[in-house]
Amino acid sequence: MKKLITAVIWVFCGGFIFAQESHDTKKDTTKLDEITLVGRRKLSNYRQEKTLSSIDDYLEKSNKITMIKRGNYAWEPAMNNMNSERLNVTIDGMQIFGACTDKMDPITSYVDVSNLRKVSIGSGQSGSENGHTIGGGIDLQLKNSKFHQSGLRTSVDLGYETNGNYKTGGLDLEYSGNKFYLHADGIYRKSDNYDAGKNQEVLYSQFQKYNMSLQTGYKLTDHHTFEAAVIYDKATDVGYPALTMDVLLAEALITSVTHKYENDTTFIRSLESKLYFNTITHVMDDSKRPDVPIRMDMPGWSDTYGVYSKASMNVNKHALEVSLNGYYNRSLAEMTMYPNDPNQAAMFMYTWPDIRTLYSGIYVKDTYDFNDHTSLSTALRIGFHQNEIAKETGLESLQIFYPEIGATKNRVLSSFTSNYLFKKEHYDLSFGAGYGERAPSVSEGYGFFLFNSFDNYDYIGNPTLKNEKAIEANFKANYHENNFHLGFETSYFYLMDYIIGSMDKSLSPMTIGADGVKVYSALSNAKIFNAYLNSSYKFSESFSINGTVGYNYGRGSNGENLPLIKPFSYLAEVNYSTAKFNAALQLEGNANQSRYSNFYGEDETAAYGILNINLGNEFNLNTNKVILKYGIENILDANYSTYADWNNIPRQGRNIYVNMSYVIY
């Protein structure tokens, strides 16, 4: 007990790093709990399709994740068929919240592959390490400490894609000594409108993005290091063909300072403490759209101050992890409407009335190894969550609908999960169960006349909503024999007080052309089921095949299908690789979306299947290295859209791409 009390005290002064097994980054059919990004120092793993892929492309490599597309940029991640409100998305453990009421700026849009080492994915309550969640957690992890004593190293990246005249360029500089390192990188992306299949131009799909980062570290002793990081990300002229507005500016500044302690000989094996601040500015704009009934400006801001401290320790057969975290967020969004008649005054309102969120919580996880084959892991998170409406005019506006509400709302959130693992030489099995809660998002709780182009309704938040809750169960099984692998994975979520909009016929819409107004309310329950079967066979050291099929189901207590539930999906791939060359041919697609949700504004999407080919070469030039990636996406130029394409915007047609990375050692 004395050791445990000591450990908790140490947590206030430090934190931990917990590393899991890395997985290959190529697009294959295995489930991915981590996506290890190929950084500038790791380009030997040349099998990934594009060395300059966006974070969005990488995330789609996981069975559990689908990216909801409203355009050619800033896709919204969904996990286990649950969108971002039900997920906990962090950057290196740091909480960060978008500033757009229309979800044009998911957290993943404010980093780039040049900043990151890997992406850790935790399904359901396995993703609650950094915060409360229902569907899971995604942590975009920055590069590790690097004291290679390798001096100065440089890399240059160039990429071009024919579809959309898409250009990418990057520069990476690193100095590493035995006590100090400095890493700087920048990347630039620019695309014109892309073409769907059969040369159909998709208007307002252009974008331009800059990303720069600076990371530095100093080794105080063999066990203590101090690090600082700054990321600046700016996107301009971003078109959203599925929406009624575009984005003039999406800008983020993300900063942190970190202290790390690692020592395998002490009770506290590792500690990590981080102080961080991030600020986001997002400006929606419709000035480039023709025939706008009424022009609008819709800026938004989000500032977050936070701290966390994590520790890991071993006690006999127990591996313990303890984490304390807290943050303070300010979210503010406005809308100003300018009538075409110059004699009429502009109309102004707060769509997010300056919501202040304060959170503090503790997370504890224990993994107990019964023997070499069996382990049981159990985790618990408890937190205090407070919302405050800082703008008096915003409070008064919401009191029109909810006269009894006050300016503040306090909640206690909890989650629990337990997983049992049995592993032998040729097979492994795992069973898991959990319970989790989340608070309503800012839009769900406090949004004011937010237009949703998916179902063509204005939405009003509901500060009186209860916590959304979920009970989950999951099962995984894998069998390996020589060169053959077969895996099965399934999960079931029973959600209570499921938050979703319901129509209120007594209210009139604010948006011209909207079909009505919906107010966020809660179904008594909803059910979501997911299942994936994957297999692979290796014929030789160079030649292999793999494939996967997936099935998903979602339904609410009102008898209606839930929106954005993935239909039957499949992927098959043939791979050939040698020491310096690789090639892969892929067939991927979905069946038609037969269980679509007309009740929530969804329509049926047709079945599709597309062919892709990607190739790669690695060359050594003295001590330097060149990685060349090239291929063709959508070889047959199919014109199609998926269930995750907002308002059925079509996906890219045929696209020929070339990526080159040159590393100077």
mmCIF file with all atom_site columns, C-alpha atoms in Angstrom, residues 122-270:
data_model
loop_
_atom_site.group_PDB
_atom_site.id
_atom_site.type_symbol
_atom_site.label_atom_id
_atom_site.label_alt_id
_atom_site.label_comp_id
_atom_site.label_asym_id
_atom_site.label_entity_id
_atom_site.label_seq_id
_atom_site.pdbx_PDB_ins_code
_atom_site.Cartn_x
_atom_site.Cartn_y
_atom_site.Cartn_z
_atom_site.occupancy
_atom_site.B_iso_or_equiv
_atom_site.pdbx_formal_charge
_atom_site.auth_seq_id
_atom_site.auth_comp_id
_atom_site.auth_asym_id
_atom_site.auth_atom_id
_atom_site.pdbx_PDB_model_num
ATOM 1   C CA . GLY A 1 122 ? -8.229  1.973  -28.982 1.00 0.00 ? 122 GLY A CA 1
ATOM 2   C CA . SER A 1 123 ? -11.659 0.505  -29.699 1.00 0.00 ? 123 SER A CA 1
ATOM 3   C CA . GLY A 1 124 ? -14.460 1.347  -27.287 1.00 0.00 ? 124 GLY A CA 1
ATOM 4   C CA . GLN A 1 125 ? -13.351 1.742  -23.678 1.00 0.00 ? 125 GLN A CA 1
ATOM 5   C CA . SER A 1 126 ? -9.868  0.538  -24.646 1.00 0.00 ? 126 SER A CA 1
ATOM 6   C CA . GLY A 1 127 ? -9.494  4.078  -25.980 1.00 0.00 ? 127 GLY A CA 1
ATOM 7   C CA . SER A 1 128 ? -10.307 5.843  -22.696 1.00 0.00 ? 128 SER A CA 1
ATOM 8   C CA . GLU A 1 129 ? -6.715  6.414  -21.533 1.00 0.00 ? 129 GLU A CA 1
ATOM 9   C CA . ASN A 1 130 ? -6.775  10.091 -22.529 1.00 0.00 ? 130 ASN A CA 1
ATOM 10  C CA . GLY A 1 131 ? -10.459 10.862 -21.955 1.00 0.00 ? 131 GLY A CA 1
ATOM 11  C CA . HIS A 1 132 ? -14.033 9.626  -21.876 1.00 0.00 ? 132 HIS A CA 1
ATOM 12  C CA . THR A 1 133 ? -15.371 7.960  -24.982 1.00 0.00 ? 133 THR A CA 1
ATOM 13  C CA . ILE A 1 134 ? -18.086 5.667  -26.288 1.00 0.00 ? 134 ILE A CA 1
ATOM 14  C CA . GLY A 1 135 ? -16.751 4.510  -29.667 1.00 0.00 ? 135 GLY A CA 1
ATOM 15  C CA . GLY A 1 136 ? -13.001 4.592  -28.994 1.00 0.00 ? 136 GLY A CA 1
ATOM 16  C CA . GLY A 1 137 ? -9.885  6.736  -28.840 1.00 0.00 ? 137 GLY A CA 1
ATOM 17  C CA . ILE A 1 138 ? -7.390  7.940  -31.459 1.00 0.00 ? 138 ILE A CA 1
ATOM 18  C CA . ASP A 1 139 ? -4.081  9.366  -30.261 1.00 0.00 ? 139 ASP A CA 1
ATOM 19  C CA . LEU A 1 140 ? -1.871  11.056 -32.863 1.00 0.00 ? 140 LEU A CA 1
ATOM 20  C CA . GLN A 1 141 ? 1.547   10.584 -31.280 1.00 0.00 ? 141 GLN A CA 1
ATOM 21  C CA . LEU A 1 142 ? 4.446   12.943 -31.904 1.00 0.00 ? 142 LEU A CA 1
ATOM 22  C CA . LYS A 1 143 ? 7.954   11.685 -32.564 1.00 0.00 ? 143 LYS A CA 1
ATOM 23  C CA . ASN A 1 144 ? 9.922   10.115 -29.718 1.00 0.00 ? 144 ASN A CA 1
ATOM 24  C CA . SER A 1 145 ? 12.985  11.586 -28.046 1.00 0.00 ? 145 SER A CA 1
ATOM 25  C CA . LYS A 1 146 ? 15.970  11.219 -30.343 1.00 0.00 ? 146 LYS A CA 1
ATOM 26  C CA . PHE A 1 147 ? 19.535  11.334 -29.059 1.00 0.00 ? 147 PHE A CA 1
ATOM 27  C CA . HIS A 1 148 ? 21.178  9.404  -31.885 1.00 0.00 ? 148 HIS A CA 1
ATOM 28  C CA . GLN A 1 149 ? 24.464  11.354 -31.846 1.00 0.00 ? 149 GLN A CA 1
ATOM 29  C CA . SER A 1 150 ? 24.135  11.334 -35.621 1.00 0.00 ? 150 SER A CA 1
ATOM 30  C CA . GLY A 1 151 ? 24.753  15.013 -36.304 1.00 0.00 ? 151 GLY A CA 1
ATOM 31  C CA . LEU A 1 152 ? 22.799  16.782 -39.028 1.00 0.00 ? 152 LEU A CA 1
ATOM 32  C CA . ARG A 1 153 ? 20.421  14.843 -41.291 1.00 0.00 ? 153 ARG A CA 1
ATOM 33  C CA . THR A 1 154 ? 18.090  16.101 -44.004 1.00 0.00 ? 154 THR A CA 1
ATOM 34  C CA . SER A 1 155 ? 15.330  14.746 -46.207 1.00 0.00 ? 155 SER A CA 1
ATOM 35  C CA . VAL A 1 156 ? 13.345  16.192 -49.101 1.00 0.00 ? 156 VAL A CA 1
ATOM 36  C CA . ASP A 1 157 ? 9.917   14.920 -50.212 1.00 0.00 ? 157 ASP A CA 1
ATOM 37  C CA . LEU A 1 158 ? 8.098   15.622 -53.468 1.00 0.00 ? 158 LEU A CA 1
ATOM 38  C CA . GLY A 1 159 ? 4.772   14.280 -54.701 1.00 0.00 ? 159 GLY A CA 1
ATOM 39  C CA . TYR A 1 160 ? 2.434   14.781 -57.621 1.00 0.00 ? 160 TYR A CA 1
ATOM 40  C CA . GLU A 1 161 ? -0.999  13.356 -58.485 1.00 0.00 ? 161 GLU A CA 1
ATOM 41  C CA . THR A 1 162 ? -2.738  13.844 -61.791 1.00 0.00 ? 162 THR A CA 1
ATOM 42  C CA . ASN A 1 163 ? -6.263  14.031 -60.393 1.00 0.00 ? 163 ASN A CA 1
ATOM 43  C CA . GLY A 1 164 ? -6.748  17.559 -59.129 1.00 0.00 ? 164 GLY A CA 1
ATOM 44  C CA . ASN A 1 165 ? -3.231  18.595 -60.127 1.00 0.00 ? 165 ASN A CA 1
ATOM 45  C CA . TYR A 1 166 ? -2.308  17.726 -56.519 1.00 0.00 ? 166 TYR A CA 1
ATOM 46  C CA . LYS A 1 167 ? 1.185   18.842 -55.453 1.00 0.00 ? 167 LYS A CA 1
ATOM 47  C CA . THR A 1 168 ? 3.040   18.060 -52.213 1.00 0.00 ? 168 THR A CA 1
ATOM 48  C CA . GLY A 1 169 ? 6.463   19.140 -51.001 1.00 0.00 ? 169 GLY A CA 1
ATOM 49  C CA . GLY A 1 170 ? 8.240   18.666 -47.703 1.00 0.00 ? 170 GLY A CA 1
ATOM 50  C CA . LEU A 1 171 ? 11.569  19.436 -46.033 1.00 0.00 ? 171 LEU A CA 1
ATOM 51  C CA . ASP A 1 172 ? 12.894  17.842 -42.860 1.00 0.00 ? 172 ASP A CA 1
ATOM 52  C CA . LEU A 1 173 ? 15.964  18.857 -40.825 1.00 0.00 ? 173 LEU A CA 1
ATOM 53  C CA . GLU A 1 174 ? 17.299  17.155 -37.719 1.00 0.00 ? 174 GLU A CA 1
ATOM 54  C CA . TYR A 1 175 ? 20.320  17.591 -35.509 1.00 0.00 ? 175 TYR A CA 1
ATOM 55  C CA . SER A 1 176 ? 20.985  14.949 -32.885 1.00 0.00 ? 176 SER A CA 1
ATOM 56  C CA . GLY A 1 177 ? 23.734  14.776 -30.267 1.00 0.00 ? 177 GLY A CA 1
ATOM 57  C CA . ASN A 1 178 ? 24.128  12.834 -27.060 1.00 0.00 ? 178 ASN A CA 1
ATOM 58  C CA . LYS A 1 179 ? 22.451  15.542 -24.927 1.00 0.00 ? 179 LYS A CA 1
ATOM 59  C CA . PHE A 1 180 ? 20.439  17.643 -27.366 1.00 0.00 ? 180 PHE A CA 1
ATOM 60  C CA . TYR A 1 181 ? 18.290  17.236 -30.456 1.00 0.00 ? 181 TYR A CA 1
ATOM 61  C CA . LEU A 1 182 ? 16.420  19.651 -32.702 1.00 0.00 ? 182 LEU A CA 1
ATOM 62  C CA . HIS A 1 183 ? 13.931  18.595 -35.340 1.00 0.00 ? 183 HIS A CA 1
ATOM 63  C CA . ALA A 1 184 ? 12.192  20.929 -37.799 1.00 0.00 ? 184 ALA A CA 1
ATOM 64  C CA . ASP A 1 185 ? 9.934   20.052 -40.696 1.00 0.00 ? 185 ASP A CA 1
ATOM 65  C CA . GLY A 1 186 ? 7.486   21.633 -43.063 1.00 0.00 ? 186 GLY A CA 1
ATOM 66  C CA . ILE A 1 187 ? 5.046   20.298 -45.620 1.00 0.00 ? 187 ILE A CA 1
ATOM 67  C CA . TYR A 1 188 ? 2.880   21.988 -48.251 1.00 0.00 ? 188 TYR A CA 1
ATOM 68  C CA . ARG A 1 189 ? -0.146  20.521 -50.016 1.00 0.00 ? 189 ARG A CA 1
ATOM 69  C CA . LYS A 1 190 ? -2.212  22.100 -52.799 1.00 0.00 ? 190 LYS A CA 1
ATOM 70  C CA . SER A 1 191 ? -4.975  20.642 -54.946 1.00 0.00 ? 191 SER A CA 1
ATOM 71  C CA . ASP A 1 192 ? -7.317  22.022 -57.569 1.00 0.00 ? 192 ASP A CA 1
ATOM 72  C CA . ASN A 1 193 ? -10.813 20.599 -58.039 1.00 0.00 ? 193 ASN A CA 1
ATOM 73  C CA . TYR A 1 194 ? -10.604 16.853 -58.474 1.00 0.00 ? 194 TYR A CA 1
ATOM 74  C CA . ASP A 1 195 ? -12.433 14.788 -61.083 1.00 0.00 ? 195 ASP A CA 1
ATOM 75  C CA . ALA A 1 196 ? -14.824 11.981 -60.268 1.00 0.00 ? 196 ALA A CA 1
ATOM 76  C CA . GLY A 1 197 ? -15.056 9.008  -62.631 1.00 0.00 ? 197 GLY A CA 1
ATOM 77  C CA . LYS A 1 198 ? -15.656 9.709  -66.321 1.00 0.00 ? 198 LYS A CA 1
ATOM 78  C CA . ASN A 1 199 ? -14.042 13.182 -66.065 1.00 0.00 ? 199 ASN A CA 1
ATOM 79  C CA . GLN A 1 200 ? -16.801 14.743 -63.951 1.00 0.00 ? 200 GLN A CA 1
ATOM 80  C CA . GLU A 1 201 ? -15.295 17.781 -62.212 1.00 0.00 ? 201 GLU A CA 1
ATOM 81  C CA . VAL A 1 202 ? -16.267 18.141 -58.561 1.00 0.00 ? 202 VAL A CA 1
ATOM 82  C CA . LEU A 1 203 ? -16.576 21.881 -57.970 1.00 0.00 ? 203 LEU A CA 1
ATOM 83  C CA . TYR A 1 204 ? -15.386 23.479 -54.710 1.00 0.00 ? 204 TYR A CA 1
ATOM 84  C CA . SER A 1 205 ? -13.060 20.570 -53.876 1.00 0.00 ? 205 SER A CA 1
ATOM 85  C CA . GLN A 1 206 ? -9.818  22.545 -53.934 1.00 0.00 ? 206 GLN A CA 1
ATOM 86  C CA . PHE A 1 207 ? -7.597  23.168 -50.893 1.00 0.00 ? 207 PHE A CA 1
ATOM 87  C CA . GLN A 1 208 ? -4.223  24.523 -49.803 1.00 0.00 ? 208 GLN A CA 1
ATOM 88  C CA . LYS A 1 209 ? -2.420  23.615 -46.587 1.00 0.00 ? 209 LYS A CA 1
ATOM 89  C CA . TYR A 1 210 ? 0.838   24.457 -44.807 1.00 0.00 ? 210 TYR A CA 1
ATOM 90  C CA . ASN A 1 211 ? 2.160   22.597 -41.772 1.00 0.00 ? 211 ASN A CA 1
ATOM 91  C CA . MET A 1 212 ? 5.337   23.354 -39.831 1.00 0.00 ? 212 MET A CA 1
ATOM 92  C CA . SER A 1 213 ? 6.658   21.907 -36.601 1.00 0.00 ? 213 SER A CA 1
ATOM 93  C CA . LEU A 1 214 ? 9.644   22.335 -34.308 1.00 0.00 ? 214 LEU A CA 1
ATOM 94  C CA . GLN A 1 215 ? 10.590  19.804 -31.641 1.00 0.00 ? 215 GLN A CA 1
ATOM 95  C CA . THR A 1 216 ? 13.565  19.949 -29.336 1.00 0.00 ? 216 THR A CA 1
ATOM 96  C CA . GLY A 1 217 ? 14.836  17.907 -26.431 1.00 0.00 ? 217 GLY A CA 1
ATOM 97  C CA . TYR A 1 218 ? 17.569  18.063 -23.810 1.00 0.00 ? 218 TYR A CA 1
ATOM 98  C CA . LYS A 1 219 ? 18.795  15.120 -21.748 1.00 0.00 ? 219 LYS A CA 1
ATOM 99  C CA . LEU A 1 220 ? 19.226  16.321 -18.177 1.00 0.00 ? 220 LEU A CA 1
ATOM 100 C CA . THR A 1 221 ? 20.560  12.955 -16.947 1.00 0.00 ? 221 THR A CA 1
ATOM 101 C CA . ASP A 1 222 ? 20.442  9.383  -18.166 1.00 0.00 ? 222 ASP A CA 1
ATOM 102 C CA . HIS A 1 223 ? 16.883  9.123  -16.831 1.00 0.00 ? 223 HIS A CA 1
ATOM 103 C CA . HIS A 1 224 ? 15.445  12.643 -17.173 1.00 0.00 ? 224 HIS A CA 1
ATOM 104 C CA . THR A 1 225 ? 14.707  14.517 -20.405 1.00 0.00 ? 225 THR A CA 1
ATOM 105 C CA . PHE A 1 226 ? 12.963  17.790 -21.162 1.00 0.00 ? 226 PHE A CA 1
ATOM 106 C CA . GLU A 1 227 ? 11.168  18.385 -24.471 1.00 0.00 ? 227 GLU A CA 1
ATOM 107 C CA . ALA A 1 228 ? 9.257   21.183 -26.169 1.00 0.00 ? 228 ALA A CA 1
ATOM 108 C CA . ALA A 1 229 ? 7.142   21.110 -29.322 1.00 0.00 ? 229 ALA A CA 1
ATOM 109 C CA . VAL A 1 230 ? 5.343   23.660 -31.505 1.00 0.00 ? 230 VAL A CA 1
ATOM 110 C CA . ILE A 1 231 ? 3.080   22.840 -34.453 1.00 0.00 ? 231 ILE A CA 1
ATOM 111 C CA . TYR A 1 232 ? 1.624   25.497 -36.733 1.00 0.00 ? 232 TYR A CA 1
ATOM 112 C CA . ASP A 1 233 ? -0.979  24.428 -39.279 1.00 0.00 ? 233 ASP A CA 1
ATOM 113 C CA . LYS A 1 234 ? -2.801  26.659 -41.743 1.00 0.00 ? 234 LYS A CA 1
ATOM 114 C CA . ALA A 1 235 ? -5.288  25.734 -44.457 1.00 0.00 ? 235 ALA A CA 1
ATOM 115 C CA . THR A 1 236 ? -6.768  28.309 -46.837 1.00 0.00 ? 236 THR A CA 1
ATOM 116 C CA . ASP A 1 237 ? -9.188  28.295 -49.761 1.00 0.00 ? 237 ASP A CA 1
ATOM 117 C CA . VAL A 1 238 ? -10.698 24.950 -48.754 1.00 0.00 ? 238 VAL A CA 1
ATOM 118 C CA . GLY A 1 239 ? -13.748 23.937 -50.749 1.00 0.00 ? 239 GLY A CA 1
ATOM 119 C CA . TYR A 1 240 ? -16.483 21.660 -49.417 1.00 0.00 ? 240 TYR A CA 1
ATOM 120 C CA . PRO A 1 241 ? -18.636 20.409 -52.301 1.00 0.00 ? 241 PRO A CA 1
ATOM 121 C CA . ALA A 1 242 ? -21.023 18.564 -49.954 1.00 0.00 ? 242 ALA A CA 1
ATOM 122 C CA . LEU A 1 243 ? -21.795 21.712 -47.948 1.00 0.00 ? 243 LEU A CA 1
ATOM 123 C CA . THR A 1 244 ? -23.239 25.135 -48.680 1.00 0.00 ? 244 THR A CA 1
ATOM 124 C CA . MET A 1 245 ? -20.109 26.974 -47.505 1.00 0.00 ? 245 MET A CA 1
ATOM 125 C CA . ASP A 1 246 ? -16.355 26.769 -47.914 1.00 0.00 ? 246 ASP A CA 1
ATOM 126 C CA . VAL A 1 247 ? -13.501 27.641 -45.568 1.00 0.00 ? 247 VAL A CA 1
ATOM 127 C CA . LEU A 1 248 ? -11.506 30.827 -45.853 1.00 0.00 ? 248 LEU A CA 1
ATOM 128 C CA . LEU A 1 249 ? -9.131  29.931 -43.012 1.00 0.00 ? 249 LEU A CA 1
ATOM 129 C CA . ALA A 1 250 ? -8.434  27.009 -40.666 1.00 0.00 ? 250 ALA A CA 1
ATOM 130 C CA . GLU A 1 251 ? -5.464  27.816 -38.452 1.00 0.00 ? 251 GLU A CA 1
ATOM 131 C CA . ALA A 1 252 ? -4.011  26.090 -35.394 1.00 0.00 ? 252 ALA A CA 1
ATOM 132 C CA . LEU A 1 253 ? -1.107  26.661 -33.020 1.00 0.00 ? 253 LEU A CA 1
ATOM 133 C CA . ILE A 1 254 ? -0.295  23.642 -30.827 1.00 0.00 ? 254 ILE A CA 1
ATOM 134 C CA . THR A 1 255 ? 2.381   23.932 -28.128 1.00 0.00 ? 255 THR A CA 1
ATOM 135 C CA . SER A 1 256 ? 3.637   21.733 -25.291 1.00 0.00 ? 256 SER A CA 1
ATOM 136 C CA . VAL A 1 257 ? 6.491   21.211 -22.835 1.00 0.00 ? 257 VAL A CA 1
ATOM 137 C CA . THR A 1 258 ? 7.180   17.743 -21.451 1.00 0.00 ? 258 THR A CA 1
ATOM 138 C CA . HIS A 1 259 ? 9.298   16.156 -18.752 1.00 0.00 ? 259 HIS A CA 1
ATOM 139 C CA . LYS A 1 260 ? 10.092  12.439 -19.040 1.00 0.00 ? 260 LYS A CA 1
ATOM 140 C CA . TYR A 1 261 ? 11.625  9.989  -16.621 1.00 0.00 ? 261 TYR A CA 1
ATOM 141 C CA . GLU A 1 262 ? 12.553  6.379  -17.473 1.00 0.00 ? 262 GLU A CA 1
ATOM 142 C CA . ASN A 1 263 ? 14.332  3.854  -15.267 1.00 0.00 ? 263 ASN A CA 1
ATOM 143 C CA . ASP A 1 264 ? 13.830  0.095  -15.446 1.00 0.00 ? 264 ASP A CA 1
ATOM 144 C CA . THR A 1 265 ? 15.490  -0.452 -12.063 1.00 0.00 ? 265 THR A CA 1
ATOM 145 C CA . THR A 1 266 ? 13.073  1.606  -9.936  1.00 0.00 ? 266 THR A CA 1
ATOM 146 C CA . PHE A 1 267 ? 9.493   1.030  -8.818  1.00 0.00 ? 267 PHE A CA 1
ATOM 147 C CA . ILE A 1 268 ? 8.337   3.882  -11.068 1.00 0.00 ? 268 ILE A CA 1
ATOM 148 C CA . ARG A 1 269 ? 9.469   2.613  -14.467 1.00 0.00 ? 269 ARG A CA 1
ATOM 149 C CA . SER A 1 270 ? 8.423   5.639  -16.500 1.00 0.00 ? 270 SER A CA 1
#
